[in-house]
Short mmCIF file of C-alpha atoms in Angstrom, two decimals:
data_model
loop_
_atom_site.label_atom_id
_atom_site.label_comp_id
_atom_site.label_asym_id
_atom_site.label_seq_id
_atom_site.Cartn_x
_atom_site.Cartn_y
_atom_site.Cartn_z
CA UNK Z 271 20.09 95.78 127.89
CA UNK Z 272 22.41 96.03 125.11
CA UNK Z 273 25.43 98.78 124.75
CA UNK Z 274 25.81 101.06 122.57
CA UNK Z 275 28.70 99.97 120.33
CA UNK Z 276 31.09 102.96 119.78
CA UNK Z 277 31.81 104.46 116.28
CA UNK Z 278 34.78 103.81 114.97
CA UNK Z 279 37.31 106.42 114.30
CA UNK Z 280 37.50 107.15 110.39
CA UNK Z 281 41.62 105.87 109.49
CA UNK Z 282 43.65 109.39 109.17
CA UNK Z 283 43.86 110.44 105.28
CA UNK Z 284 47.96 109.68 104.34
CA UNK Z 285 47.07 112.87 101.55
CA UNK Z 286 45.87 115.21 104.27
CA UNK Z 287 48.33 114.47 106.59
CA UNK Z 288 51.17 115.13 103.83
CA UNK Z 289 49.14 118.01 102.88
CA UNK Z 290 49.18 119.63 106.80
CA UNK Z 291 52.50 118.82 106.97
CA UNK Z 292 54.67 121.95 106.99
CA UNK Z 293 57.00 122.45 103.75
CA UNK Z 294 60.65 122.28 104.09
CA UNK Z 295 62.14 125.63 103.29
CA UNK Z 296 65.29 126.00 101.20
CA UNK Z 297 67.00 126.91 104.75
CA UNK Z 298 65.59 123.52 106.56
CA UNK Z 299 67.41 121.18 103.10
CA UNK Z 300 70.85 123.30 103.18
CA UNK Z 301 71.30 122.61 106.79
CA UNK Z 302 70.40 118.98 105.96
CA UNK Z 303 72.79 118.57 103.26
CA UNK Z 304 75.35 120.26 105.69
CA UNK Z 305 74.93 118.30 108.35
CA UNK Z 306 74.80 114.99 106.31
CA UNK Z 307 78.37 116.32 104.64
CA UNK Z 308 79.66 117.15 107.86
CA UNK Z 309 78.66 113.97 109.74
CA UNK Z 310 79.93 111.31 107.09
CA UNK Z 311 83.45 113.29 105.85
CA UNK Z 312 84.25 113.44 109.70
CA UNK Z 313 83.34 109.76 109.96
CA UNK Z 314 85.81 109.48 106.63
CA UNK Z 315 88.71 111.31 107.82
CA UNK Z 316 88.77 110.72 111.02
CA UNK Z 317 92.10 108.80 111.02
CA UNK Z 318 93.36 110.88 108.50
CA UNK Z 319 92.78 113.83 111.18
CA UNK Z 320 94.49 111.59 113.84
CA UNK Z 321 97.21 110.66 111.64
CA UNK Z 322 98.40 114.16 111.27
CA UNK Z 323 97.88 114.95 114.83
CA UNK Z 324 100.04 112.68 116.18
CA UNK Z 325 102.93 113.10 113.18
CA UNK Z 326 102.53 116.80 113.73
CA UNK Z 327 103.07 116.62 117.83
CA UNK Z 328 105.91 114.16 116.63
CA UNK Z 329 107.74 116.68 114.56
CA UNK Z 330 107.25 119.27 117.58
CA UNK Z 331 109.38 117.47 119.05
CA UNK Z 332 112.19 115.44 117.63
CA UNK Z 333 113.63 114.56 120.31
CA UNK Z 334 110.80 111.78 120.73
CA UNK Z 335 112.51 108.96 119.12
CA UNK Z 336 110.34 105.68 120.63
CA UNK Z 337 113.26 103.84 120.43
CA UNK Z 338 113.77 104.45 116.73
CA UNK Z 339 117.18 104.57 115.64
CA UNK Z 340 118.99 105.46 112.70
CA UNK Z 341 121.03 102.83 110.87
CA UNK Z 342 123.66 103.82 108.39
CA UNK Z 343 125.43 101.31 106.14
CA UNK Z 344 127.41 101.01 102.82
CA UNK Z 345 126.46 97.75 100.23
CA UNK Z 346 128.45 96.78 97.57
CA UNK Z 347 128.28 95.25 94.62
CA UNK Z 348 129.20 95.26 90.72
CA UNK Z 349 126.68 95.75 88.01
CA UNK Z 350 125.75 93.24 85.26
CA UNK Z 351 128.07 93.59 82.17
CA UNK Z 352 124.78 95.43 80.03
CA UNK Z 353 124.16 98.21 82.66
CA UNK Z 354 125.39 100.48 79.70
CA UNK Z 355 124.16 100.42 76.00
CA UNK Z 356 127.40 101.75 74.15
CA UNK Z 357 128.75 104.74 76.15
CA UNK Z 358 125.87 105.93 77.88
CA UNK Z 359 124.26 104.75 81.12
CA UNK Z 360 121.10 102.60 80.67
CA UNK Z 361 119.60 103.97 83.78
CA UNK Z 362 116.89 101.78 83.46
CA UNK Z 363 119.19 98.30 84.56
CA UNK Z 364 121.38 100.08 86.64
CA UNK Z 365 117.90 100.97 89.12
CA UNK Z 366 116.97 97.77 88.25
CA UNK Z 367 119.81 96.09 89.42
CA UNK Z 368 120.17 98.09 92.49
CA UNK Z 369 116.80 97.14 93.69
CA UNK Z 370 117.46 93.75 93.03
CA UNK Z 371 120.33 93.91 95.18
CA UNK Z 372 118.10 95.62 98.33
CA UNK Z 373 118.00 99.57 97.60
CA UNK Z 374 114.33 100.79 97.51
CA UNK Z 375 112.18 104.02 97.20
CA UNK Z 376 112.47 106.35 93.92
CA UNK Z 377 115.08 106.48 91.88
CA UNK Z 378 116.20 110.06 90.77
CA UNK Z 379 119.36 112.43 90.52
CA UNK Z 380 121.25 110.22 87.58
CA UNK Z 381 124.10 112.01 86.24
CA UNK Z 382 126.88 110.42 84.21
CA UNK Z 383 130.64 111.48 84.94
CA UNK Z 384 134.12 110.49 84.38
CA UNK Z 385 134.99 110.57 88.13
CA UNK Z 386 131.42 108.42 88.61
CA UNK Z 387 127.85 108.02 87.76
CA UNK Z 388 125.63 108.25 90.58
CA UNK Z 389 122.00 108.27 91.55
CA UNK Z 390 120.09 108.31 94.55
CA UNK Z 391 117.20 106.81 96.35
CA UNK Z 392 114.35 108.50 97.98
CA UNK Z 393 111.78 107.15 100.53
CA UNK Z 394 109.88 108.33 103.47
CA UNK Z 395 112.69 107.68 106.41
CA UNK Z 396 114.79 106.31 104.38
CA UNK Z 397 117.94 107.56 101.68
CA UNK Z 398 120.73 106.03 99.51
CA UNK Z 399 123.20 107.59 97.87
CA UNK Z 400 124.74 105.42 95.00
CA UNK Z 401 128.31 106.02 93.20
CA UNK Z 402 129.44 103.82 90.01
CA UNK Z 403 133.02 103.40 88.66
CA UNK Z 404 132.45 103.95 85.07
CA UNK Z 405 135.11 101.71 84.12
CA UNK Z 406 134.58 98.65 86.48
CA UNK Z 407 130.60 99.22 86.78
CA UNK Z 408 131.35 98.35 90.55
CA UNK Z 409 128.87 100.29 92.86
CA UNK Z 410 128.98 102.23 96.26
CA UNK Z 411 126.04 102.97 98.07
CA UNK Z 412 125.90 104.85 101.06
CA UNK Z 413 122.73 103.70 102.84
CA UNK Z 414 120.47 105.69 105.49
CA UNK Z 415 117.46 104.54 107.10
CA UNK Z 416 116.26 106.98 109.61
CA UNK Z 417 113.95 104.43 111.56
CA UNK Z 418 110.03 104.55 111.69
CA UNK Z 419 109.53 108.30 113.82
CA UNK Z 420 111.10 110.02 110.85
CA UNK Z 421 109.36 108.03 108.17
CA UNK Z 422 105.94 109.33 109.65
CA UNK Z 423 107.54 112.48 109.66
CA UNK Z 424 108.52 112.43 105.80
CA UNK Z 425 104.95 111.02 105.23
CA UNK Z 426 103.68 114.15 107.10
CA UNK Z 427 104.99 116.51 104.57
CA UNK Z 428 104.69 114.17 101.67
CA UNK Z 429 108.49 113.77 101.28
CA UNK Z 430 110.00 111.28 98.56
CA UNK Z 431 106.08 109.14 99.58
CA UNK Z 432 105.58 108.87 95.49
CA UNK Z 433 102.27 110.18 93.60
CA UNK Z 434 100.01 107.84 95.03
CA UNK Z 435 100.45 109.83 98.56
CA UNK Z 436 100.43 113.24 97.35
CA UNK Z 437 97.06 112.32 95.74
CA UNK Z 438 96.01 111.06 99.48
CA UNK Z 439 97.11 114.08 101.00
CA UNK Z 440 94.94 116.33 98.91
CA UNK Z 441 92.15 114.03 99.40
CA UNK Z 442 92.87 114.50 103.07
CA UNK Z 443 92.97 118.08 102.56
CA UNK Z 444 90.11 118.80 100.40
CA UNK Z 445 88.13 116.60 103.52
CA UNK Z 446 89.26 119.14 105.78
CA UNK Z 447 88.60 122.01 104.03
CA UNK Z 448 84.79 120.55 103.85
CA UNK Z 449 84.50 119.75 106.91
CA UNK Z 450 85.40 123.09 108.26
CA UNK Z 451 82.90 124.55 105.73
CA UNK Z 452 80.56 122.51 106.58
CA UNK Z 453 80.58 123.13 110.20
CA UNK Z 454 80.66 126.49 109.62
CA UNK Z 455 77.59 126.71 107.79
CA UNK Z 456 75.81 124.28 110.60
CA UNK Z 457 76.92 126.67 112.89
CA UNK Z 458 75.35 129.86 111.19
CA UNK Z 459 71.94 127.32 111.57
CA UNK Z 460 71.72 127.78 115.42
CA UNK Z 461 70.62 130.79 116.41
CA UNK Z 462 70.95 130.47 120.13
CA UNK Z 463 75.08 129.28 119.25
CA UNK Z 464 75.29 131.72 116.14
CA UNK Z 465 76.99 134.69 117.90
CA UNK Z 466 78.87 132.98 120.57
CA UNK Z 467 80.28 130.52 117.71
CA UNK Z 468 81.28 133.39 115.17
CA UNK Z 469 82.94 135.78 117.85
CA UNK Z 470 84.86 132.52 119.25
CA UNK Z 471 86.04 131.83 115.28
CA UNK Z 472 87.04 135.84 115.31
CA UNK Z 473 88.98 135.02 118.87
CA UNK Z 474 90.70 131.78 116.79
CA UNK Z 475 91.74 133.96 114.02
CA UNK Z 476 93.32 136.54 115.94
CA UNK Z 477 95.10 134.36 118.00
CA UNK Z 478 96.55 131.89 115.00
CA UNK Z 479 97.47 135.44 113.58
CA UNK Z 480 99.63 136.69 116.57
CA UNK Z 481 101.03 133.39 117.04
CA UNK Z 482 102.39 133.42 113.38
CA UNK Z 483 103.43 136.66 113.61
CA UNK Z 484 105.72 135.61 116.66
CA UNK Z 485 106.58 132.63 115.12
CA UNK Z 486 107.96 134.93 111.50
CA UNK Z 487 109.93 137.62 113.58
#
């Protein structure tokens, strides 16, 4: 007695199944893009977010040193016999020669004098304060270096850290501003979170505002 062999099952049309599918709305791809936006600028400024964190506790509280000292001293030198061209100051040898000789950061300030040409030196943590005899082209320079806590301090507010930083810190805050966008519009998404999330922002607001206007009295 032979059994009946069962039918097979037609294979499920890709074009109807496509077709059945349900469309995505405009809503459904905005919370996609904001969600993708959200997930992958937090993944790219995460450190940035923990870098400012931890420099911002830090300059809560400057009395957290970590061991980091400041060292003051005073170097010495003369200048090479060109460091002017005729009467005036070649600025351009005189920083040369002073980084040669172990000064560092930006160079600014110049001013020529009779009683002394000086310039200083800017970096993040660190200062030095340069006088020159005009006559002699022997140097004085009146070195500070603050140590590491104040360095990340100066890098916090983008202090004497050169154009290359300030250009990081408005990437950093341009990623910040998105991100908070970017949750906020995920946010107005949920529906069961939607209220509780917006009257918590409104609770936020109103506290930052009191807080500053303590702070401001």
């Amino acid at each position: 007695m032979s059994s009946a062999s069962t039918p097979e099952r037609p294979a499920p049309d890709s074009q109807a199944i496509k077709a059945a599918r349900r469309p995505r709305t405009l809503k459904n791809r905005s919370y996609q893009v904001a969600r993708w936006l959200h997930v992958y600028t937090s993944m790219i400024s995460l450190l940035i977010v923990l870098f400012f964190s931890v420099t911002g506790v830090m300059l809560n509280h400057p009395e957290w040193t970590f061991g980091s000292t400041e060292q003051r001293q005073e170097v010495k030198g003369t200048l090479p016999q060109d460091w002017k061209a005729g009467t005036a100051v070649d600025w351009l040898k005189v920083t040369a020669a002073l980084e040669k000789a172990g000064l560092r950061g930006t160079a600014g300030d110049y001013r020529a004098d009779t009683s002394g040409d000086t310039l200083s030196f800017r970096a993040p943590g660190y200062s030095a304060d340069v006088t020159i005899d005009p006559s002699s082209g022997s140097y004085t320079a009146s070195v500070d270096s603050q140590g590491w806590v104040a360095a990340m301090g100066d890098l916090h507010r983008g202090r004497d850290a050169g154009s290359a930083w300030s250009v990081a810190l408005d990437l950093a805050g341009y990623f910040l501003i998105l991100i908070a966008v970017t949750g906020l519009a995920m946010l107005l998404y949920l529906k069961k979170l939607r209220l509780s999330g917006i009257l918590s922002l409104l609770g936020g607001a109103v506290l930052v505002g009191i807080l500053m206007k303590l702070a401001l009295k």
